[in-house]
Structures are given as C-alpha cells and as structure tokens.
PDB file of C-alpha atoms in Angstrom:
ATOM      1  CA  UNK A   1     -24.834 -27.046  57.393  1.00 90.00           C
ATOM      2  CA  UNK A   2     -21.781 -29.263  55.815  1.00 93.00           C
ATOM      3  CA  UNK A   3     -21.468 -28.780  52.166  1.00 93.00           C
ATOM      4  CA  UNK A   4     -19.932 -31.839  50.480  1.00 93.00           C
ATOM      5  CA  UNK A   5     -18.463 -32.376  46.972  1.00 88.00           C
ATOM      6  CA  UNK A   6     -19.370 -36.075  46.838  1.00 88.00           C
ATOM      7  CA  UNK A   7     -22.339 -37.372  48.692  1.00 89.00           C
ATOM      8  CA  UNK A   8     -21.122 -41.114  48.519  1.00 90.00           C
ATOM      9  CA  UNK A   9     -17.862 -40.293  50.037  1.00 90.00           C
ATOM     10  CA  UNK A  10     -19.530 -38.119  52.635  1.00 92.00           C
ATOM     11  CA  UNK A  11     -21.798 -41.096  53.641  1.00 92.00           C
ATOM     12  CA  UNK A  12     -18.686 -43.272  53.736  1.00 94.00           C
ATOM     13  CA  UNK A  13     -16.860 -40.773  56.049  1.00 93.00           C
ATOM     14  CA  UNK A  14     -20.099 -40.563  58.211  1.00 93.00           C
ATOM     15  CA  UNK A  15     -20.234 -44.389  58.500  1.00 93.00           C
ATOM     16  CA  UNK A  16     -16.554 -44.499  59.762  1.00 94.00           C
ATOM     17  CA  UNK A  17     -16.793 -41.513  62.083  1.00 91.00           C
ATOM     18  CA  UNK A  18     -14.326 -39.296  60.224  1.00 94.00           C
ATOM     19  CA  UNK A  19     -16.817 -36.545  59.285  1.00 94.00           C
ATOM     20  CA  UNK A  20     -16.251 -33.618  61.756  1.00 95.00           C
ATOM     21  CA  UNK A  21     -18.563 -30.918  63.099  1.00 94.00           C
ATOM     22  CA  UNK A  22     -17.984 -27.632  61.245  1.00 91.00           C
ATOM     23  CA  UNK A  23     -18.484 -25.242  64.178  1.00 90.00           C
ATOM     24  CA  UNK A  24     -15.562 -23.322  65.154  1.00 87.00           C
ATOM     25  CA  UNK A  25     -13.714 -24.779  68.013  1.00 89.00           C
ATOM     26  CA  UNK A  26     -15.638 -28.117  68.171  1.00 93.00           C
ATOM     27  CA  UNK A  27     -14.236 -30.623  65.590  1.00 89.00           C
ATOM     28  CA  UNK A  28     -16.267 -33.446  67.124  1.00 95.00           C
ATOM     29  CA  UNK A  29     -17.340 -36.399  64.995  1.00 95.00           C
ATOM     30  CA  UNK A  30     -20.933 -36.479  63.748  1.00 96.00           C
ATOM     31  CA  UNK A  31     -23.426 -39.290  63.368  1.00 96.00           C
ATOM     32  CA  UNK A  32     -26.561 -39.715  61.388  1.00 96.00           C
ATOM     33  CA  UNK A  33     -29.681 -38.117  63.063  1.00 96.00           C
ATOM     34  CA  UNK A  34     -32.411 -38.736  60.537  1.00 96.00           C
ATOM     35  CA  UNK A  35     -33.321 -36.487  57.361  1.00 96.00           C
ATOM     36  CA  UNK A  36     -34.193 -33.003  56.674  1.00 94.00           C
ATOM     37  CA  UNK A  37     -37.509 -32.323  54.784  1.00 94.00           C
ATOM     38  CA  UNK A  38     -37.651 -33.612  51.064  1.00 95.00           C
ATOM     39  CA  UNK A  39     -37.464 -30.955  48.466  1.00 94.00           C
ATOM     40  CA  UNK A  40     -37.180 -30.460  44.675  1.00 95.00           C
ATOM     41  CA  UNK A  41     -34.299 -28.300  43.068  1.00 96.00           C
ATOM     42  CA  UNK A  42     -34.696 -26.891  39.617  1.00 96.00           C
ATOM     43  CA  UNK A  43     -31.858 -27.453  37.349  1.00 95.00           C
ATOM     44  CA  UNK A  44     -30.364 -25.217  34.497  1.00 91.00           C
ATOM     45  CA  UNK A  45     -31.410 -27.995  32.044  1.00 86.00           C
ATOM     46  CA  UNK A  46     -34.874 -27.579  32.952  1.00 87.00           C
ATOM     47  CA  UNK A  47     -35.588 -30.422  35.093  1.00 93.00           C
ATOM     48  CA  UNK A  48     -35.765 -31.164  38.858  1.00 95.00           C
ATOM     49  CA  UNK A  49     -33.646 -33.048  41.190  1.00 94.00           C
ATOM     50  CA  UNK A  50     -34.919 -34.658  44.361  1.00 94.00           C
ATOM     51  CA  UNK A  51     -33.102 -33.828  47.562  1.00 94.00           C
ATOM     52  CA  UNK A  52     -33.600 -35.211  50.924  1.00 94.00           C
ATOM     53  CA  UNK A  53     -30.459 -34.130  53.113  1.00 95.00           C
ATOM     54  CA  UNK A  54     -29.090 -36.281  55.630  1.00 95.00           C
ATOM     55  CA  UNK A  55     -29.127 -34.624  59.284  1.00 97.00           C
ATOM     56  CA  UNK A  56     -26.294 -35.186  61.321  1.00 97.00           C
ATOM     57  CA  UNK A  57     -25.563 -34.564  65.157  1.00 97.00           C
ATOM     58  CA  UNK A  58     -22.244 -33.799  66.640  1.00 97.00           C
ATOM     59  CA  UNK A  59     -20.969 -36.238  69.413  1.00 96.00           C
ATOM     60  CA  UNK A  60     -19.165 -33.417  71.345  1.00 96.00           C
ATOM     61  CA  UNK A  61     -21.373 -30.213  71.146  1.00 95.00           C
ATOM     62  CA  UNK A  62     -24.695 -31.744  70.166  1.00 95.00           C
ATOM     63  CA  UNK A  63     -25.382 -29.339  67.474  1.00 96.00           C
ATOM     64  CA  UNK A  64     -27.375 -30.768  64.255  1.00 96.00           C
ATOM     65  CA  UNK A  65     -26.311 -29.828  60.560  1.00 95.00           C
ATOM     66  CA  UNK A  66     -27.464 -31.013  57.432  1.00 95.00           C
ATOM     67  CA  UNK A  67     -25.237 -32.577  54.547  1.00 95.00           C
ATOM     68  CA  UNK A  68     -25.826 -30.760  51.419  1.00 95.00           C
ATOM     69  CA  UNK A  69     -24.288 -31.627  47.979  1.00 94.00           C
ATOM     70  CA  UNK A  70     -22.493 -28.802  46.291  1.00 94.00           C
ATOM     71  CA  UNK A  71     -24.793 -28.687  43.345  1.00 94.00           C
ATOM     72  CA  UNK A  72     -27.384 -27.283  45.740  1.00 93.00           C
ATOM     73  CA  UNK A  73     -27.460 -23.641  46.911  1.00 94.00           C
ATOM     74  CA  UNK A  74     -28.721 -23.657  50.510  1.00 92.00           C
ATOM     75  CA  UNK A  75     -32.175 -21.975  50.864  1.00 90.00           C
ATOM     76  CA  UNK A  76     -32.727 -21.790  47.223  1.00 94.00           C
ATOM     77  CA  UNK A  77     -35.061 -23.808  44.862  1.00 95.00           C
ATOM     78  CA  UNK A  78     -32.426 -23.672  41.935  1.00 97.00           C
ATOM     79  CA  UNK A  79     -29.079 -25.387  41.422  1.00 96.00           C
ATOM     80  CA  UNK A  80     -25.712 -23.773  41.576  1.00 95.00           C
ATOM     81  CA  UNK A  81     -25.327 -23.755  37.767  1.00 95.00           C
ATOM     82  CA  UNK A  82     -28.500 -21.698  37.407  1.00 97.00           C
ATOM     83  CA  UNK A  83     -27.698 -19.400  39.943  1.00 97.00           C
ATOM     84  CA  UNK A  84     -24.230 -19.037  38.999  1.00 95.00           C
ATOM     85  CA  UNK A  85     -25.167 -18.343  35.428  1.00 96.00           C
ATOM     86  CA  UNK A  86     -27.446 -15.507  36.610  1.00 97.00           C
ATOM     87  CA  UNK A  87     -24.579 -13.906  38.745  1.00 96.00           C
ATOM     88  CA  UNK A  88     -22.279 -14.139  35.714  1.00 95.00           C
ATOM     89  CA  UNK A  89     -24.789 -12.641  33.475  1.00 96.00           C
ATOM     90  CA  UNK A  90     -25.272  -9.727  35.980  1.00 96.00           C
ATOM     91  CA  UNK A  91     -21.444  -9.129  36.339  1.00 94.00           C
ATOM     92  CA  UNK A  92     -21.437  -8.787  32.573  1.00 94.00           C
ATOM     93  CA  UNK A  93     -24.018  -5.935  32.774  1.00 94.00           C
ATOM     94  CA  UNK A  94     -27.224  -7.714  32.116  1.00 96.00           C
ATOM     95  CA  UNK A  95     -30.247  -6.756  34.216  1.00 96.00           C
ATOM     96  CA  UNK A  96     -32.289  -9.008  36.318  1.00 97.00           C
ATOM     97  CA  UNK A  97     -35.342  -9.033  34.026  1.00 98.00           C
ATOM     98  CA  UNK A  98     -33.442 -10.124  30.947  1.00 98.00           C
ATOM     99  CA  UNK A  99     -31.589 -12.738  32.939  1.00 98.00           C
ATOM    100  CA  UNK A 100     -34.894 -14.090  34.390  1.00 97.00           C
ATOM    101  CA  UNK A 101     -36.355 -14.467  30.849  1.00 97.00           C
ATOM    102  CA  UNK A 102     -33.345 -16.359  29.503  1.00 96.00           C
ATOM    103  CA  UNK A 103     -33.405 -18.764  32.483  1.00 96.00           C
ATOM    104  CA  UNK A 104     -37.175 -19.084  32.634  1.00 95.00           C
ATOM    105  CA  UNK A 105     -37.366 -17.886  36.171  1.00 96.00           C
ATOM    106  CA  UNK A 106     -39.620 -15.196  37.887  1.00 97.00           C
ATOM    107  CA  UNK A 107     -37.742 -11.663  37.783  1.00 98.00           C
ATOM    108  CA  UNK A 108     -38.326 -11.453  41.563  1.00 97.00           C
ATOM    109  CA  UNK A 109     -36.369 -14.622  42.142  1.00 97.00           C
ATOM    110  CA  UNK A 110     -33.383 -13.501  40.092  1.00 97.00           C
ATOM    111  CA  UNK A 111     -33.454 -10.053  41.695  1.00 97.00           C
ATOM    112  CA  UNK A 112     -33.301 -11.877  45.148  1.00 96.00           C
ATOM    113  CA  UNK A 113     -30.298 -13.843  44.101  1.00 97.00           C
ATOM    114  CA  UNK A 114     -28.440 -10.706  42.924  1.00 97.00           C
ATOM    115  CA  UNK A 115     -29.345  -8.702  46.070  1.00 96.00           C
ATOM    116  CA  UNK A 116     -28.249 -11.465  48.211  1.00 95.00           C
ATOM    117  CA  UNK A 117     -24.725 -11.877  46.358  1.00 95.00           C
ATOM    118  CA  UNK A 118     -24.143  -7.940  46.152  1.00 95.00           C
ATOM    119  CA  UNK A 119     -24.992  -7.776  49.801  1.00 94.00           C
ATOM    120  CA  UNK A 120     -21.938  -9.635  50.819  1.00 92.00           C
ATOM    121  CA  UNK A 121     -19.349  -8.984  48.086  1.00 93.00           C
ATOM    122  CA  UNK A 122     -16.453  -8.201  50.419  1.00 92.00           C
ATOM    123  CA  UNK A 123     -16.936 -11.332  52.348  1.00 92.00           C
ATOM    124  CA  UNK A 124     -17.078 -13.530  49.281  1.00 91.00           C
ATOM    125  CA  UNK A 125     -13.879 -11.902  48.002  1.00 90.00           C
ATOM    126  CA  UNK A 126     -12.123 -12.256  51.169  1.00 90.00           C
ATOM    127  CA  UNK A 127     -13.058 -15.914  51.484  1.00 89.00           C
ATOM    128  CA  UNK A 128     -11.766 -16.539  47.989  1.00 90.00           C
ATOM    129  CA  UNK A 129      -8.429 -14.884  48.603  1.00 88.00           C
ATOM    130  CA  UNK A 130      -8.122 -16.659  51.994  1.00 89.00           C
ATOM    131  CA  UNK A 131      -8.639 -20.074  50.547  1.00 88.00           C
ATOM    132  CA  UNK A 132      -6.443 -19.352  47.451  1.00 86.00           C
ATOM    133  CA  UNK A 133      -3.727 -18.086  49.778  1.00 85.00           C
ATOM    134  CA  UNK A 134      -3.755 -21.313  51.839  1.00 87.00           C
ATOM    135  CA  UNK A 135      -3.384 -23.304  48.643  1.00 87.00           C
ATOM    136  CA  UNK A 136      -0.946 -21.618  46.575  1.00 83.00           C
ATOM    137  CA  UNK A 137       1.239 -18.315  46.486  1.00 74.00           C
ATOM    138  CA  UNK A 138      -1.040 -15.209  45.814  1.00 62.00           C
ATOM    139  CA  UNK A 139      -1.256 -14.186  42.034  1.00 60.00           C
ATOM    140  CA  UNK A 140      -1.011 -10.649  40.777  1.00 53.00           C
ATOM    141  CA  UNK A 141      -3.892 -11.542  38.671  1.00 52.00           C
ATOM    142  CA  UNK A 142      -6.270 -11.397  41.422  1.00 50.00           C
ATOM    143  CA  UNK A 143      -5.544  -7.706  42.063  1.00 51.00           C
ATOM    144  CA  UNK A 144      -6.730  -6.703  38.750  1.00 61.00           C
ATOM    145  CA  UNK A 145     -10.445  -5.262  38.600  1.00 61.00           C
ATOM    146  CA  UNK A 146     -13.006  -6.971  36.757  1.00 66.00           C
ATOM    147  CA  UNK A 147     -15.174  -4.118  36.210  1.00 75.00           C
ATOM    148  CA  UNK A 148     -17.762  -4.188  39.275  1.00 90.00           C
ATOM    149  CA  UNK A 149     -18.076  -5.412  42.589  1.00 92.00           C
ATOM    150  CA  UNK A 150     -19.933  -8.480  41.652  1.00 94.00           C
ATOM    151  CA  UNK A 151     -17.451  -9.042  38.759  1.00 93.00           C
ATOM    152  CA  UNK A 152     -14.409  -8.790  41.106  1.00 92.00           C
ATOM    153  CA  UNK A 153     -15.935 -11.269  43.512  1.00 92.00           C
ATOM    154  CA  UNK A 154     -16.776 -13.666  40.988  1.00 93.00           C
ATOM    155  CA  UNK A 155     -13.192 -13.409  39.523  1.00 91.00           C
ATOM    156  CA  UNK A 156     -11.722 -14.006  42.951  1.00 90.00           C
ATOM    157  CA  UNK A 157     -14.150 -16.990  43.552  1.00 91.00           C
ATOM    158  CA  UNK A 158     -13.206 -18.419  40.054  1.00 90.00           C
ATOM    159  CA  UNK A 159      -9.425 -18.032  40.882  1.00 89.00           C
ATOM    160  CA  UNK A 160      -9.728 -19.857  44.146  1.00 89.00           C
ATOM    161  CA  UNK A 161     -11.943 -22.680  42.668  1.00 88.00           C
ATOM    162  CA  UNK A 162      -9.212 -23.009  39.842  1.00 86.00           C
ATOM    163  CA  UNK A 163      -6.572 -23.253  42.784  1.00 87.00           C
ATOM    164  CA  UNK A 164      -8.637 -25.792  44.542  1.00 85.00           C
ATOM    165  CA  UNK A 165      -9.045 -27.925  41.593  1.00 84.00           C
ATOM    166  CA  UNK A 166      -5.407 -27.886  40.753  1.00 83.00           C
ATOM    167  CA  UNK A 167      -4.756 -28.913  44.512  1.00 83.00           C
ATOM    168  CA  UNK A 168      -7.189 -31.768  44.354  1.00 77.00           C
ATOM    169  CA  UNK A 169      -5.832 -33.073  40.878  1.00 72.00           C
ATOM    170  CA  UNK A 170      -7.939 -34.870  38.563  1.00 59.00           C
ATOM    171  CA  UNK A 171     -11.595 -34.392  39.331  1.00 60.00           C
ATOM    172  CA  UNK A 172     -13.256 -37.756  38.873  1.00 58.00           C
ATOM    173  CA  UNK A 173     -16.262 -36.477  40.431  1.00 61.00           C
ATOM    174  CA  UNK A 174     -16.860 -33.906  37.647  1.00 76.00           C
ATOM    175  CA  UNK A 175     -17.409 -31.101  39.863  1.00 83.00           C
ATOM    176  CA  UNK A 176     -18.570 -28.083  38.003  1.00 86.00           C
ATOM    177  CA  UNK A 177     -17.020 -24.547  38.674  1.00 86.00           C
ATOM    178  CA  UNK A 178     -20.404 -23.400  40.216  1.00 91.00           C
ATOM    179  CA  UNK A 179     -20.234 -26.372  42.652  1.00 91.00           C
ATOM    180  CA  UNK A 180     -16.671 -25.449  43.725  1.00 88.00           C
ATOM    181  CA  UNK A 181     -17.894 -21.882  44.505  1.00 90.00           C
ATOM    182  CA  UNK A 182     -20.581 -23.328  46.696  1.00 92.00           C
ATOM    183  CA  UNK A 183     -17.899 -25.496  48.461  1.00 89.00           C
ATOM    184  CA  UNK A 184     -15.593 -22.319  48.880  1.00 87.00           C
ATOM    185  CA  UNK A 185     -18.237 -20.309  50.390  1.00 89.00           C
ATOM    186  CA  UNK A 186     -19.304 -23.019  52.728  1.00 88.00           C
ATOM    187  CA  UNK A 187     -22.717 -22.941  51.212  1.00 90.00           C
ATOM    188  CA  UNK A 188     -22.973 -19.300  51.848  1.00 88.00           C
ATOM    189  CA  UNK A 189     -22.901 -17.848  48.382  1.00 88.00           C
ATOM    190  CA  UNK A 190     -26.258 -16.193  48.740  1.00 91.00           C
ATOM    191  CA  UNK A 191     -26.409 -16.335  52.562  1.00 82.00           C
ATOM    192  CA  UNK A 192     -24.309 -14.127  54.862  1.00 73.00           C
ATOM    193  CA  UNK A 193     -22.670 -15.779  57.825  1.00 64.00           C
ATOM    194  CA  UNK A 194     -24.649 -15.577  61.144  1.00 60.00           C
ATOM    195  CA  UNK A 195     -23.421 -12.648  63.488  1.00 58.00           C
ATOM    196  CA  UNK A 196     -21.761 -14.033  66.500  1.00 53.00           C
ATOM    197  CA  UNK A 197     -23.979 -13.726  69.522  1.00 48.00           C
ATOM    198  CA  UNK A 198     -23.077 -12.400  73.002  1.00 47.00           C
TER     199      UNK A 198
END
C-alpha cells in the first residue's frame, strides 16, 4: 500500500514514472494496473465518501500495491478524522461505549479501533520519534509522559505530524492532523506491520 497526501499529485507522479515501490530494497517505478474494489468510507460529518483505489505494479519486483489517500484508514470503513477522534477521546479516559455513542458507531467497532491501536503503541511511538528525528532536532517535550500508553503514542505522533507540517511549509492541500498521522504510520495506524518471513 502507498499512502498519498494528494491524490492528484500522486496520479501525476504515476504518469511521469516518478512514483516508487515502497518495498524495502526495491525502489522501482510503479505503473497503473487497474483498480481495487470500490468502497464507501463513512466520514466524521456523517456522510460517505466513495473510494476506488488505483492499483499499481512495480516494474522491478512485480509486486502490486494500491494508492490510498491519507484521509482513509486502510482496512476500516471510517475516515481518519473519525477514528482519530475516538483514539483521542480514549487517551483522555473515555470508554469505548461512550465514544461510540458520541460518534454514532457500534461499540464493537470502536472497541476494535482501540484494541488495534493499543496493540502496537511502542511501534507507533518509535515511528513518530524516528520521523521527527529525521526532520528536526529532538525535542525534550516528547520525553514528557502524557498520562497513558495511548496518550504517549498520540502525543509523539502529533509532534511528528507538526514537524512534518513545518518541514513541508504552507499546506495548500489542507491536510488534517489525522491525515498526517496516517501518512506518518504508512497507513498502519491500526494495522501492525507484517512480520518478515523466512
């Protein structure tokens, strides 16, 4: 999967052959290879957005990926803002049932989001610190505990998102903080990275 901040720019990069395979050690250029299935993603505002991701194939390794916009959380039927608001509410001490009631989502769905995020807190925190460290000098603020494992991970991700936004300058694409978090995690905010085989 290749998470993109701006779908139009990604299509332009794809057309000119500058979009690269995300698999480690490959870096080959990718080309259009049809589409993944069409789906609907529920939004925080209560509507739905249509999504039919572009499928791409690498010229070098032959692997296929899909291009996913950062507003979409892979493998979930709700957008990044909805899921992000649930994670933030949980980090502030709210339970999954009350969060679900506020969002108008099933309690089992929200519980699933929280379990998925809590199952990889150290990985999320490490990704955030690594990205922020590549962009700017480490800040002492990130070492301060935020109150829980989930709150600590979200604080680290928020700091990395702020660093990325500063690095990229004026955000003419109006990328939301939650979209930055999907970008930072490579679309794996609620999905652990696959274990290496062999």
